[in-house]
Every structure is written in C-alpha cells, then in structure tokens.
XYZ file of C-alpha atoms in Angstrom:
445
model
C -112.735 69.425 15.778
C -110.360 66.498 15.996
C -110.864 63.128 14.320
C -109.336 61.478 17.339
C -111.976 60.802 20.037
C -111.360 63.037 23.129
C -112.850 60.265 25.320
C -109.687 58.236 24.704
C -107.668 61.103 26.165
C -109.862 61.088 29.302
C -109.495 57.264 29.655
C -105.689 57.481 29.493
C -105.671 60.424 31.940
C -107.844 58.567 34.439
C -105.558 55.488 34.158
C -102.628 57.606 35.391
C -104.662 59.328 38.121
C -105.692 62.582 36.396
C -109.435 63.260 36.678
C -111.828 66.033 35.647
C -109.868 67.267 32.584
C -111.129 70.410 30.933
C -112.820 69.916 27.544
C -110.440 72.398 25.886
C -107.457 70.425 27.176
C -108.796 67.110 25.851
C -109.540 68.719 22.465
C -105.994 70.114 22.160
C -104.435 66.836 23.298
C -106.574 64.912 20.779
C -105.372 67.170 17.951
C -101.765 66.700 19.067
C -102.174 62.909 19.189
C -103.706 62.973 15.698
C -100.761 65.014 14.389
C -98.194 62.693 16.025
C -99.852 59.579 14.590
C -99.957 61.125 11.096
C -96.258 62.028 11.447
C -95.342 58.457 12.407
C -97.393 56.993 9.538
C -95.798 59.380 7.045
C -92.302 58.291 8.072
C -93.338 54.612 8.094
C -94.714 54.907 4.543
C -91.334 56.214 3.416
C -89.664 53.037 4.690
C -92.340 50.941 2.979
C -91.819 52.670 -0.382
C -88.024 52.458 -0.167
C -88.411 48.750 0.566
C -90.468 48.426 -2.648
C -93.429 47.018 -0.734
C -97.135 47.754 -0.708
C -97.837 46.354 2.760
C -97.003 48.408 5.841
C -95.350 46.313 8.551
C -94.670 46.804 12.219
C -90.981 47.054 11.366
C -91.710 50.193 9.333
C -93.480 51.721 12.349
C -90.504 50.860 14.581
C -88.060 52.485 12.116
C -90.283 55.572 11.950
C -90.304 55.881 15.752
C -86.512 55.647 15.850
C -86.210 58.371 13.216
C -88.502 60.614 15.267
C -86.362 59.924 18.359
C -89.158 58.004 20.084
C -88.595 54.767 21.913
C -89.980 52.007 19.642
C -92.622 49.538 20.714
C -91.579 46.095 21.865
C -93.293 42.783 21.246
C -94.366 43.365 17.634
C -91.170 42.381 15.799
C -92.731 39.658 13.675
C -93.136 39.029 9.967
C -96.430 37.207 10.393
C -99.594 39.285 9.950
C -101.321 40.092 13.209
C -104.773 38.618 13.833
C -107.081 40.729 15.948
C -109.893 39.291 17.992
C -112.895 41.135 19.397
C -114.353 40.774 22.879
C -117.371 42.532 24.297
C -117.204 44.051 27.769
C -120.752 45.299 27.679
C -123.249 46.998 25.421
C -121.393 49.160 22.866
C -117.944 48.567 24.431
C -115.956 46.234 22.158
C -112.370 45.339 23.058
C -109.856 44.259 20.414
C -106.832 42.112 21.201
C -104.117 40.202 19.359
C -104.908 36.528 19.104
C -102.180 34.186 20.274
C -101.295 31.108 18.263
C -102.423 27.925 19.950
C -99.568 25.455 20.392
C -100.027 21.798 21.233
C -97.993 21.280 24.383
C -97.378 17.574 23.645
C -96.025 18.341 20.153
C -93.841 21.063 21.550
C -92.272 18.650 24.077
C -91.733 15.844 21.541
C -90.370 18.102 18.815
C -86.641 17.606 18.048
C -84.285 20.194 19.384
C -82.947 22.722 16.881
C -79.366 22.415 15.691
C -76.763 24.230 17.693
C -75.612 27.208 15.664
C -71.978 27.305 14.642
C -69.708 29.748 16.361
C -68.756 32.856 14.447
C -65.231 32.581 13.063
C -63.106 34.521 10.600
C -60.460 33.162 8.225
C -58.136 34.903 5.769
C -56.699 33.625 2.495
C -54.753 34.970 -0.477
C -57.012 35.957 -3.357
C -53.999 36.505 -5.600
C -50.249 36.600 -5.169
C -48.517 38.923 -7.659
C -51.461 38.573 -10.027
C -51.663 34.750 -9.814
C -54.471 32.980 -7.979
C -53.194 30.223 -5.670
C -54.897 26.827 -5.974
C -56.751 26.736 -2.651
C -60.344 25.667 -1.905
C -61.471 29.269 -1.347
C -60.552 30.383 -4.894
C -62.478 29.287 -8.022
C -60.965 26.452 -10.002
C -60.207 26.402 -13.730
C -63.429 24.479 -14.347
C -65.447 27.196 -12.609
C -63.735 29.851 -14.730
C -64.570 27.926 -17.902
C -68.200 27.644 -16.848
C -68.290 31.405 -16.421
C -66.886 31.814 -19.930
C -69.537 29.460 -21.336
C -72.416 31.238 -19.663
C -75.006 32.854 -21.922
C -74.350 36.609 -21.800
C -77.294 38.050 -23.602
C -80.710 37.444 -25.044
C -79.175 36.302 -28.353
C -76.272 34.313 -26.916
C -75.633 30.715 -27.903
C -78.012 28.506 -25.941
C -75.810 25.448 -26.558
C -72.916 26.992 -24.634
C -75.275 27.939 -21.832
C -76.522 24.365 -21.609
C -72.941 23.057 -21.517
C -72.217 25.277 -18.547
C -75.322 24.104 -16.715
C -76.947 27.524 -16.872
C -79.395 26.948 -19.692
C -82.342 28.338 -17.724
C -80.595 31.475 -16.474
C -82.201 34.647 -17.808
C -79.641 37.378 -18.352
C -80.838 40.895 -19.050
C -78.881 43.014 -21.525
C -76.809 45.789 -19.993
C -77.839 48.304 -22.633
C -81.383 48.813 -23.851
C -81.524 49.799 -27.499
C -84.324 52.146 -28.434
C -85.001 52.387 -32.170
C -87.331 54.888 -33.713
C -90.240 53.572 -35.737
C -88.624 54.984 -38.868
C -85.454 52.911 -38.320
C -87.496 49.815 -37.504
C -89.491 50.243 -40.715
C -86.285 50.826 -42.693
C -84.721 47.663 -41.258
C -87.763 45.571 -42.195
C -87.940 47.045 -45.699
C -84.224 46.540 -46.432
C -84.205 42.956 -45.149
C -87.333 42.228 -47.168
C -85.776 43.783 -50.279
C -82.644 41.631 -50.073
C -84.682 38.431 -49.707
C -87.214 39.286 -52.434
C -86.744 36.704 -55.196
C -89.346 38.273 -57.485
C -87.897 41.740 -58.062
C -84.277 42.307 -59.037
C -84.886 46.060 -59.039
C -86.124 45.944 -55.437
C -82.989 44.062 -54.332
C -80.744 46.503 -56.193
C -82.432 49.462 -54.484
C -81.968 47.871 -51.053
C -78.285 47.148 -51.792
C -77.672 50.708 -52.990
C -79.437 52.210 -49.966
C -77.494 50.108 -47.458
C -74.192 50.877 -49.167
C -74.612 54.656 -49.433
C -77.141 55.931 -46.865
C -75.696 57.621 -43.725
C -77.365 57.630 -40.319
C -77.673 53.840 -40.015
C -75.281 53.440 -37.076
C -77.942 52.126 -34.701
C -78.964 49.412 -37.168
C -75.481 47.947 -37.728
C -75.665 45.353 -34.890
C -79.140 44.336 -36.054
C -77.964 43.822 -39.631
C -74.973 41.790 -38.388
C -77.292 39.644 -36.269
C -79.671 39.212 -39.235
C -76.787 38.032 -41.447
C -75.613 35.568 -38.802
C -79.105 34.106 -38.314
C -79.750 33.697 -42.041
C -76.386 31.993 -42.607
C -76.948 29.676 -39.644
C -80.483 28.645 -40.609
C -80.269 28.939 -44.414
C -77.283 26.796 -45.363
C -79.395 24.912 -47.931
C -80.707 28.034 -49.668
C -78.095 29.432 -52.054
C -80.218 32.524 -52.784
C -80.442 33.532 -49.122
C -76.714 32.993 -48.585
C -75.855 35.079 -51.628
C -78.126 37.930 -50.602
C -76.860 38.158 -47.018
C -73.291 38.209 -48.376
C -74.287 41.136 -50.590
C -75.755 42.751 -47.475
C -72.430 42.262 -45.651
C -70.610 43.726 -48.650
C -72.846 46.809 -48.580
C -72.230 47.305 -44.848
C -68.458 47.126 -45.275
C -68.478 49.461 -48.296
C -70.604 52.127 -46.585
C -68.165 54.931 -45.762
C -70.533 56.490 -43.211
C -70.782 53.452 -40.918
C -68.381 52.522 -38.138
C -68.269 48.737 -38.492
C -64.978 48.137 -36.622
C -66.577 46.808 -33.387
C -68.710 44.323 -35.342
C -66.032 42.800 -37.591
C -65.486 39.909 -35.172
C -69.205 39.074 -35.368
C -69.394 39.503 -39.143
C -66.335 37.433 -40.163
C -67.678 33.975 -39.034
C -70.669 34.271 -41.389
C -68.376 35.226 -44.288
C -65.972 32.357 -43.539
C -68.922 29.946 -43.458
C -69.922 31.000 -46.992
C -66.292 30.866 -48.104
C -64.993 27.538 -46.788
C -68.191 25.786 -45.732
C -68.426 22.099 -46.562
C -71.840 22.244 -48.242
C -73.476 25.420 -49.490
C -76.910 25.651 -51.022
C -77.811 21.969 -50.836
C -78.359 20.787 -54.405
C -77.526 24.124 -56.013
C -75.473 24.237 -59.214
C -71.706 24.211 -58.871
C -71.458 27.559 -60.656
C -73.762 29.181 -58.067
C -71.781 27.708 -55.159
C -68.474 28.905 -56.588
C -69.949 32.343 -57.290
C -70.959 32.529 -53.604
C -67.440 31.561 -52.526
C -65.976 34.183 -54.884
C -68.248 36.841 -53.371
C -67.367 35.817 -49.801
C -63.658 35.861 -50.689
C -63.853 39.374 -52.086
C -65.653 40.585 -48.924
C -63.027 38.906 -46.737
C -60.245 40.633 -48.671
C -62.038 43.961 -48.332
C -62.353 43.498 -44.563
C -58.675 42.508 -44.272
C -57.556 45.636 -46.127
C -59.957 48.033 -44.423
C -59.776 46.917 -40.781
C -56.301 45.397 -40.403
C -55.048 48.707 -38.966
C -57.450 48.356 -36.034
C -56.445 44.747 -35.300
C -52.931 43.602 -36.128
C -53.933 39.952 -35.698
C -56.881 40.083 -38.127
C -54.973 39.099 -41.252
C -52.922 36.309 -39.589
C -56.055 34.766 -38.062
C -57.958 34.856 -41.342
C -55.018 33.399 -43.242
C -54.525 30.695 -40.611
C -58.180 29.635 -40.873
C -58.073 29.430 -44.676
C -54.731 27.590 -44.645
C -56.065 25.019 -42.187
C -58.952 24.247 -44.553
C -56.639 24.128 -47.587
C -54.355 21.564 -45.899
C -57.222 19.344 -44.701
C -57.605 16.434 -47.181
C -60.956 15.449 -45.663
C -62.576 18.696 -46.823
C -64.301 18.746 -50.248
C -62.707 20.546 -53.168
C -65.325 23.276 -52.881
C -63.945 24.199 -49.454
C -60.393 24.091 -50.887
C -61.537 26.444 -53.651
C -62.794 28.925 -51.053
C -59.637 28.565 -48.950
C -57.409 29.388 -51.934
C -59.527 32.441 -52.761
C -59.425 33.526 -49.111
C -55.652 33.192 -48.852
C -55.113 35.206 -52.022
C -57.666 37.845 -50.995
C -56.220 38.298 -47.501
C -52.478 38.040 -48.194
C -52.141 38.752 -51.908
C -49.051 37.569 -53.796
C -47.064 37.088 -50.582
C -49.623 34.575 -49.286
C -49.439 32.675 -52.584
C -45.636 32.548 -52.376
C -45.347 31.660 -48.676
C -48.492 29.636 -47.886
C -49.820 28.064 -51.081
C -46.728 27.351 -53.177
C -44.782 25.237 -50.597
C -47.809 22.940 -50.104
C -48.529 22.280 -53.791
C -46.373 19.120 -54.149
C -48.529 17.368 -51.548
C -51.786 18.940 -52.685
C -51.111 17.979 -56.317
C -51.501 14.301 -55.476
C -54.883 14.934 -53.851
C -55.969 17.009 -56.834
C -54.900 14.264 -59.222
C -57.077 11.761 -57.373
C -60.034 14.125 -57.612
C -59.593 14.583 -61.361
C -59.467 10.811 -61.811
C -62.788 10.422 -59.996
C -65.762 10.123 -62.347
C -68.233 11.260 -59.684
C -69.191 14.669 -58.346
C -65.638 15.464 -57.192
C -64.217 15.864 -60.671
C -65.989 19.134 -61.660
C -64.910 20.707 -58.366
C -61.337 19.456 -58.814
C -61.233 20.973 -62.316
C -62.329 24.334 -60.943
C -59.673 24.140 -58.194
C -56.978 23.348 -60.802
C -58.090 26.297 -62.928
C -58.063 28.560 -59.876
C -54.612 27.383 -58.771
C -53.123 28.144 -62.184
C -54.745 31.574 -62.113
C -53.543 32.342 -58.581
C -50.010 31.205 -59.416
C -50.179 33.624 -62.340
C -50.083 36.491 -59.868
C -46.455 35.594 -59.188
C -45.574 37.152 -62.540
C -44.545 40.758 -62.150
C -47.157 43.039 -63.631
C -49.275 40.201 -65.005
C -53.009 39.810 -64.228
C -54.192 36.795 -62.317
C -55.856 34.885 -65.157
C -53.812 36.098 -68.135
C -51.470 33.735 -69.973
C -47.868 34.743 -70.506
C -45.565 33.936 -73.401
C -46.282 30.520 -74.852
C -43.536 28.169 -75.897
C -41.802 24.961 -74.957
C -40.722 24.289 -71.404
C -37.183 22.950 -71.385
C -36.193 19.818 -69.483
C -34.161 21.822 -66.997
C -37.075 24.173 -66.336
C -39.422 21.209 -66.083
C -37.233 19.633 -63.409
C -37.114 22.826 -61.387
C -40.866 23.264 -61.790
C -41.489 19.712 -60.565
C -39.426 20.380 -57.458
C -41.529 23.448 -56.704
C -45.114 22.316 -57.363
C -44.931 18.544 -57.788
C -45.055 16.333 -60.823
C -48.778 16.597 -61.537
C -49.098 20.394 -61.406
C -45.781 20.803 -63.262
C -47.207 18.665 -66.084
C -50.396 20.738 -66.202
C -48.430 24.003 -66.417
C -46.100 22.554 -69.075
C -49.071 21.448 -71.195
C -50.306 25.045 -71.153
C -46.974 26.155 -72.563
C -46.806 29.251 -70.329
C -43.038 29.666 -70.028
C -43.322 32.966 -68.172
C -45.536 31.367 -65.503
C -43.079 28.471 -65.140
C -40.194 30.894 -64.639
C -42.221 32.952 -62.151
C -42.980 29.839 -60.078
C -39.385 28.661 -60.110
C -38.032 32.092 -59.194
C -40.637 32.683 -56.422
C-alpha cells in the first residue's frame, strides 16, 4: 500500500491521453513516485544541512534534482517564502495555488529607474616588487598597517589600543582554546589566594614553595603571568600586593620544571614597573618601597642570566630601559634607585664601569640638590648615595659590594683624579669615607 494516492497517477495519465489504467499499474507507479520524492528530499536535506540552515528552500530542491540528473524546475528561484492560496472547484475538491504579489501599476510606472550596472573590468597591479610594496592606491598605506598593529588580538588585549585603531567593538576569538582540569583551576585559585593572604605568613610561604618547586604546572604559566600583570596594573597603591606578585614571579622563574621562555616578554614589564616605577605603594614607608625595588632588581638579574641565551637582545634592552630612567632628571630618586639596581643586576661590574661611572659627574649635581632638600626627596637621595657607593665598591677586585676597603687619607693627586671621574660632590663623599681602595678602583676603572 502506497502513501501516495493512486488517483493522482490516474489524473496525470488522463491528462496525457492514457485512460483505463490497471489498478496494479497505478499502485506500482504510486510507490515509484513516493520513492523518487523521498530520494529528492533526502538529497535536498543534505544541501540544507551543509548550508547550516533549518529551513528547506526551493534552491535545495533544485540542487538535489541536478545531483540526481533530473532537469530542475523553473520559476521557483526566489528567496521569499511562497504563499499558497486555496480555491474550491466543488465539494471536496480543493485547489492550491501560489499567490502572486499585488503590485500597484501607478507606483511601478512612477518608480525611479534602477542604476545602470557597471561593466565588468579587470585591472592588474604590483602587490610587491622585490619584497617592497609600491605606494599605489590598491596597496594598504602605512596608516592602515599601523591600525592593524593596534588592533586588539585577543580577549585580554589592551582595549585602549583597540580604541585608538577604531576597532574597539570588534570581538576577536582566541585561536587556541585552553582547557584546564578542575584540579588545575582549584590549584590556581588556592595559590593566588595564598599569595594575597595578609593574615597568614605560613600560608603565603606554602604557596611560594609550591609554585617554586612543583612540576606539572606548564598549563598555568600564562595564567600566572596574566595574574601578575593585572595585579601590578590595578594595585600600584598597595605595596603588599606588589610585593607578593613579585615573589610569585620569582617563584615562576626559579622553578626548574617550567618552561617560561615564551612568557619572559610578558613578565618583564611588570617587573620593570615595580623596579623603576615613579610611585609604588602610595603612602607606604620608604623602606618597604626600596625593599620592593630590591626584590624586582634581583628577579630582573635572574631573568637576564637565565634567558639571555634564548634572546641576545634581552640584556641590552633591559639595560637601555634602566639607563634611560637613571639619566632622566625628572624622575624621582626612588626610580633612580631602582634603575641603578637594575643596571648592576643585568650587567654586573661591566655595566657599572661603562654605563654608571661615566654619568656620575652630571648625576652628582642632581644628587647634591636632593640632599639639600629638606622635604621628602632627602631620604630617597640618601639611599641613592648609599647605593651608589656600594655599587661602585664592586669595581674592587674580589671585594663585596657593600664592604669597605682599607681606610686612610686620600692624597690630593688621588682626589683630583677621583673628581675627574665622578665629579666633585661624589669625590668628596668617597674621600670623607676614607676608603682609599675604593678611590683607586674608581680611578683605575
């Protein structure tokens, strides 16, 4: 028994002049029609699914007919849904038809003519000549290239740069989807909470020890680096938070099981901010601020020693940044303190000899003005002077940084040579200390 009505077969047969069909013939033809229709619908549904749609269109039916090597129907190539009307020819004989859209003839006549389409044309231009893009209208300009560089490239990218490029509302999906197990997510939350727990020193120590020694934390490294960056950016007035995230960075770098090389470029800006930042911790004590700068300097030196083999420009870039801050008279003495620590940590004795020592005659005058100030600059200037004397002490062969050498009287000749090397003010400070060995080391450097 066929679902398709055999009477339809008889109606079609009579329309082409075939009458008195056998019932067995109509039954077989009805089954064949049912099979053919199901075959067409099955192929049409494939086109619908591949088009990621849930509505079957006449275009899908046409594609299915072409695949089955059947001449497609004509007159139904439209994207608008078809509206079917119903007419009655008699009792129990409804007739369905496609309703035509009614068009006002007067509006159709008075409507403006459509624009004449442009003729199809092809042009050729040089995209690049020997690797250089020519400056022609078809190629992007330098401004367009800069806008592409400023575009936000991830969910955590800088929104300010995106706004500058005019693409602040563009949503960019990450290329790689990170999937963390619940255990790693719980570990990340616990460790971050431990570092920022002000009530329990033991809890913080446990978190530091775990992050420094535990293996198997490779997937969490970018999340820890992002956490450090966010806390430094939004917690510049909280000296405790800054100190703890620097200890977190120190633990990451000291962990022998982690591969931190790809994330050094993202980690260094946070460390430099805590090293040579203008204001750290708001109204925190000077000793706490300098302790933070000392910690950041030691981490920077550790990074320079551990990862300089992977990037030959790492040390020069770090030293250049610290030297720029050291030579900027508009920066506070706290930033100068961090810059001196950074230079010594990154370059060692050679950086003191080549970068710090030649600039001391000019810097001595600035330091003298700071020591003469009775305000908040004087304590910082005193700490910078103490640090400078200690760093210059590394020029002595085999002597520790803050140890005094042989005490005695600095001769006039030695005093003159010392003044030529470090300036009158710093030469007087070293002479008052009576460290003859340090004076000789500076002159001979």
